[in-house]
Short mmCIF file of C-alpha atoms in Angstrom, two decimals:
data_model
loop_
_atom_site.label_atom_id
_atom_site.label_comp_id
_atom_site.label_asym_id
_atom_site.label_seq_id
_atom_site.Cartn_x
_atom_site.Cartn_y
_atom_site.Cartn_z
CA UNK A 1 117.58 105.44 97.55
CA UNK A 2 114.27 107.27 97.99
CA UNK A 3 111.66 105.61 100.97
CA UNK A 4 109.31 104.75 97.41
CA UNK A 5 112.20 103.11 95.97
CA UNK A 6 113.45 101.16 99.20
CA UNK A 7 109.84 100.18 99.55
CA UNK A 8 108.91 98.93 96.34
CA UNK A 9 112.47 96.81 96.47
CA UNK A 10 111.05 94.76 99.73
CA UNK A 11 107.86 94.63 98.13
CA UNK A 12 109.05 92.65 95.09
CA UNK A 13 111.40 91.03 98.03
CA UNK A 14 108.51 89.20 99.38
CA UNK A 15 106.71 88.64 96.45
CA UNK A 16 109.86 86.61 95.24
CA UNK A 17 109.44 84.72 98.38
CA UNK A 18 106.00 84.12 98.70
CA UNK A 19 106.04 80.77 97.51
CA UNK A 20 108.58 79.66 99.67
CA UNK A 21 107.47 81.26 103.01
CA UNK A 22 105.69 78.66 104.66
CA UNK A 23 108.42 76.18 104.16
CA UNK A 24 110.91 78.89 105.73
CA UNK A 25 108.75 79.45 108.70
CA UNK A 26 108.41 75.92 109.51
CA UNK A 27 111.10 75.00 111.66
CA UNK A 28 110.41 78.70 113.62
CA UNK A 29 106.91 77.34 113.90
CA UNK A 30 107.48 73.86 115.64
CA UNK A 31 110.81 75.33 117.69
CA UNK A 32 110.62 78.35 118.40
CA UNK A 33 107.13 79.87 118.26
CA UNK A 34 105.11 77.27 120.49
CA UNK A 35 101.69 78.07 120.48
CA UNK A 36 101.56 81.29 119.75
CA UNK A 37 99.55 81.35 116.82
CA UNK A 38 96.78 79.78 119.42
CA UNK A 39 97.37 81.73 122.17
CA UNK A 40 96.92 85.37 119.97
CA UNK A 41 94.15 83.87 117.33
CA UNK A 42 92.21 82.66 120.65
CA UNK A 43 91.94 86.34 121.72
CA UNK A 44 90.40 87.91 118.83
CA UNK A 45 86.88 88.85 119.10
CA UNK A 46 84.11 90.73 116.90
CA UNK A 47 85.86 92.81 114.01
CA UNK A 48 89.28 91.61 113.24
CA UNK A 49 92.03 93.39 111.16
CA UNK A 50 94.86 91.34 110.78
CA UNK A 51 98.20 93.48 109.82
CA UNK A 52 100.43 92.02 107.28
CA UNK A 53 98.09 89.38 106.86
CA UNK A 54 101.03 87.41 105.21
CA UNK A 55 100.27 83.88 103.50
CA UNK A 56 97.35 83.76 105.88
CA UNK A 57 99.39 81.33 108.56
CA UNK A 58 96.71 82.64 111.45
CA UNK A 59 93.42 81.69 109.65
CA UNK A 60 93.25 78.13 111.00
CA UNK A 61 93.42 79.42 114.29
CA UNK A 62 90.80 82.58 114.71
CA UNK A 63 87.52 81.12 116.23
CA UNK A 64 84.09 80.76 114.66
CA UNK A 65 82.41 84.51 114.39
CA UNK A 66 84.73 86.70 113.86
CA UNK A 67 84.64 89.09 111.28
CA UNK A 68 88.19 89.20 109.84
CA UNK A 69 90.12 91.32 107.50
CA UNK A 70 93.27 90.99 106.47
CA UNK A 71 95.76 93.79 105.19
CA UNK A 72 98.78 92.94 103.15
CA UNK A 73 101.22 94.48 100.82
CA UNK A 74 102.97 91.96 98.77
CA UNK A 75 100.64 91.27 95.83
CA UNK A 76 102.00 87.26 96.06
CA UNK A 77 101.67 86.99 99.53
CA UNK A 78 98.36 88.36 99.76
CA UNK A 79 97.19 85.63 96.65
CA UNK A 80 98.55 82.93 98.98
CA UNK A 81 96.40 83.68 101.88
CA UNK A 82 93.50 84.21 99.30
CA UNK A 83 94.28 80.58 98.65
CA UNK A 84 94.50 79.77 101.95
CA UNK A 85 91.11 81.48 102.53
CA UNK A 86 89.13 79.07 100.13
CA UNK A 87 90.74 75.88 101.23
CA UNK A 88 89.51 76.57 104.71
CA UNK A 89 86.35 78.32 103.35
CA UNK A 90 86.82 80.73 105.84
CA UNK A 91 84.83 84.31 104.79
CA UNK A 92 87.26 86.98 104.61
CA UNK A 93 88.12 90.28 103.41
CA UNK A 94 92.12 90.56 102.43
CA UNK A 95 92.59 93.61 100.78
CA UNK A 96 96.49 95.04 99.67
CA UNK A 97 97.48 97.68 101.78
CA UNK A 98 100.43 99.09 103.78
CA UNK A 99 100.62 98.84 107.54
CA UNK A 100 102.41 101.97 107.98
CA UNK A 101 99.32 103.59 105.51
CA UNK A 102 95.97 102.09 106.74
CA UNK A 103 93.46 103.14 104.76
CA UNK A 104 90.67 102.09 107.04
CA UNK A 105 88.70 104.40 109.63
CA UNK A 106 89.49 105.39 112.95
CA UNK A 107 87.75 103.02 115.72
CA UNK A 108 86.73 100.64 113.21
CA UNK A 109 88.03 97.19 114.83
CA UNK A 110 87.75 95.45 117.98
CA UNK A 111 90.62 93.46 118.02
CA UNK A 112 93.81 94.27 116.16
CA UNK A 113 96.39 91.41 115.10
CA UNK A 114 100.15 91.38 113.81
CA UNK A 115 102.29 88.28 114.35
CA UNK A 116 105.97 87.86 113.15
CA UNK A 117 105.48 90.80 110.94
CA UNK A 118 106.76 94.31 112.70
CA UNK A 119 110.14 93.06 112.35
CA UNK A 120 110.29 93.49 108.12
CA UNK A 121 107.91 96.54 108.10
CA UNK A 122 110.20 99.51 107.83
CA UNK A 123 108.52 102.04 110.04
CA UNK A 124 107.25 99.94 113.24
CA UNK A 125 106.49 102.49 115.26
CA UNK A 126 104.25 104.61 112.43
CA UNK A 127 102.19 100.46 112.01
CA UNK A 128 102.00 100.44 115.51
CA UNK A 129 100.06 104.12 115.29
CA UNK A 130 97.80 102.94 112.70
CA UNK A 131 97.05 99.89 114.83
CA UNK A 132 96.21 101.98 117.21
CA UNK A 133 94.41 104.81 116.05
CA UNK A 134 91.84 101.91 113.92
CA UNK A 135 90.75 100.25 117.32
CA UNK A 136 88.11 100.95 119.21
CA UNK A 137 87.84 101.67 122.73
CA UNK A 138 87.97 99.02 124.63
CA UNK A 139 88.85 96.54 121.93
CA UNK A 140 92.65 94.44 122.02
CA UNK A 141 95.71 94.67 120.36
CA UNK A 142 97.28 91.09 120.03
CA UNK A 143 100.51 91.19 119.04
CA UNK A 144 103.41 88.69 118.80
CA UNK A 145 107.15 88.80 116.86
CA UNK A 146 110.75 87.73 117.67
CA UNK A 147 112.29 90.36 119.15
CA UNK A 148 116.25 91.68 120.94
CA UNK A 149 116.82 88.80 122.49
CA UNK A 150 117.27 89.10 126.67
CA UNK A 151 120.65 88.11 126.76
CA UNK A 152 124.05 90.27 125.42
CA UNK A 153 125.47 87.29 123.80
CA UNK A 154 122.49 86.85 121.64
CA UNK A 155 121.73 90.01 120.93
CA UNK A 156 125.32 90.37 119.75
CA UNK A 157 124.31 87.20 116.92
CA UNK A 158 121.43 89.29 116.65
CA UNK A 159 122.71 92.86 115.55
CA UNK A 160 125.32 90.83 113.05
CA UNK A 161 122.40 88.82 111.38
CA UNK A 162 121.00 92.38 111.12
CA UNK A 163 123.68 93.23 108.92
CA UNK A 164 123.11 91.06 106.22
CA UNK A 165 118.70 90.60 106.66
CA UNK A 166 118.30 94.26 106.56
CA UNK A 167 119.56 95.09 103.27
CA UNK A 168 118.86 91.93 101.91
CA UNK A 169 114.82 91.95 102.96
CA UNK A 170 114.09 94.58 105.61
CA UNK A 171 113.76 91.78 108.35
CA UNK A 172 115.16 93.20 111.92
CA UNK A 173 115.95 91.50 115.14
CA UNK A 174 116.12 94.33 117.53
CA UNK A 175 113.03 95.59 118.18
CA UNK A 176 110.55 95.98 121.16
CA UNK A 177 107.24 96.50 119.79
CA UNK A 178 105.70 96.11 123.04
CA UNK A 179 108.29 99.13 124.39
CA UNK A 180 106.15 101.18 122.37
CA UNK A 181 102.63 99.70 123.64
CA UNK A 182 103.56 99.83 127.38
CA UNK A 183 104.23 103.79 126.60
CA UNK A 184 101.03 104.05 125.54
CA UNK A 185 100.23 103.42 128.80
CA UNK A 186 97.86 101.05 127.95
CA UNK A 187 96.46 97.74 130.60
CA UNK A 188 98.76 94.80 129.11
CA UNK A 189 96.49 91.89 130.03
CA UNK A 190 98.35 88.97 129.14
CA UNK A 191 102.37 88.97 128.32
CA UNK A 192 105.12 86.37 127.64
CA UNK A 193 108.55 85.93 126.67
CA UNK A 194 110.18 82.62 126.13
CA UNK A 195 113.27 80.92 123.69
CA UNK A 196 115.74 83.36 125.48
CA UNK A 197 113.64 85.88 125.24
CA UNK A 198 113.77 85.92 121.31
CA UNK A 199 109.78 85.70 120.83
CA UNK A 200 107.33 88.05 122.59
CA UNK A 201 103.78 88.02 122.66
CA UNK A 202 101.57 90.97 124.19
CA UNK A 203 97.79 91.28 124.54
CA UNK A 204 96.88 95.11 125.84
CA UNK A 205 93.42 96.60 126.03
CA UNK A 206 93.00 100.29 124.51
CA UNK A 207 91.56 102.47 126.96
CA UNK A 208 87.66 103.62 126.85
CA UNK A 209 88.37 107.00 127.81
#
């Protein structure tokens, strides 16, 4: 199967499961992923690009004045958070796009977002590059997912999950995204790992010079 191919298959993936997302996060949301929502959303300052914008989950939780857009590339999905958008009457610019394909200009954001998304994008490390090369100086890259866990044992549940989520919708449970940050060699100002270490949430500043 060609990348094109593989990709448009997730694509209608999601879109099949659009409807039903927010009712399959829920239980992740009240046990496992705390406040995390709060504690990235909080962060966010001046322009915003939010990657894999999703059903729009994080707009109830950005503050007043920010200037938010929101990438995603399920056609469905992206309709949800438009929804989402006008019940809160929140101002913002969601646009269909691919994370690993930004087509937005270099240093154009100060603040960067992706929660509980790297994990079903196929190439996390190119998303991560994009992230980074469309932030400015100085600006933040907020990031949270669930990640490989901290212990063997649940790692091992982890990598046999893997087996069936990855053909079935692209969604991985071994990755580090903030492995790839901390080579940057970036500040990480605020960091924490909790629920066995299965979610991780990173906030690191992108050096001025």
């Amino acid at each position: 199967m060609t990348e094109s191919n593989r990709h448009q298959r997730l694509r209608r993936y999601w879109d099949k499961h659009a409807g039903s997302y927010d009712r399959q996060m829920d239980f992740a949301e009240r046990r496992l992923f705390r406040d995390t929502r709060d504690w990235v959303c909080a962060r966010a300052f001046g322009d915003v690009l939010e990657v894999a914008v999703g059903t729009g989950l994080n707009l109830p939780h950005y503050p007043a004045g920010v200037r938010l857009t929101g990438v995603e590339w399920s056609p469905q999905m992206l309709a949800a958070a438009r929804r989402r958008a006008t019940e809160l009457g929140h101002d913002v610019d969601l646009r269909l796009g691919d994370a690993q394909r930004l087509d937005l200009a270099d240093a154009s954001f100060d603040t960067v977002v992706c929660t509980f998304s790297l994990c079903a994008i196929p190439d996390e490390h190119r998303a991560l590059d994009e992230m980074r090369r469309v932030l400015r100086p100085g600006g933040l890259l907020l990031l949270a997912d669930h990640v490989r866990a901290a212990r063997w044992p649940v790692r091992l549940v982890q990598r046999l999950a893997e087996l069936v989520t990855v053909p079935m919708g692209g969604e991985h449970f071994l990755r580090r995204p903030a492995d790839q940050v901390r080579g940057w060699g970036w500040p990480v100002e605020a960091h924490d790992r909790f629920t066995l270490g299965l979610i991780e949430r990173l906030a690191a500043r992108k050096p001025v010079a």
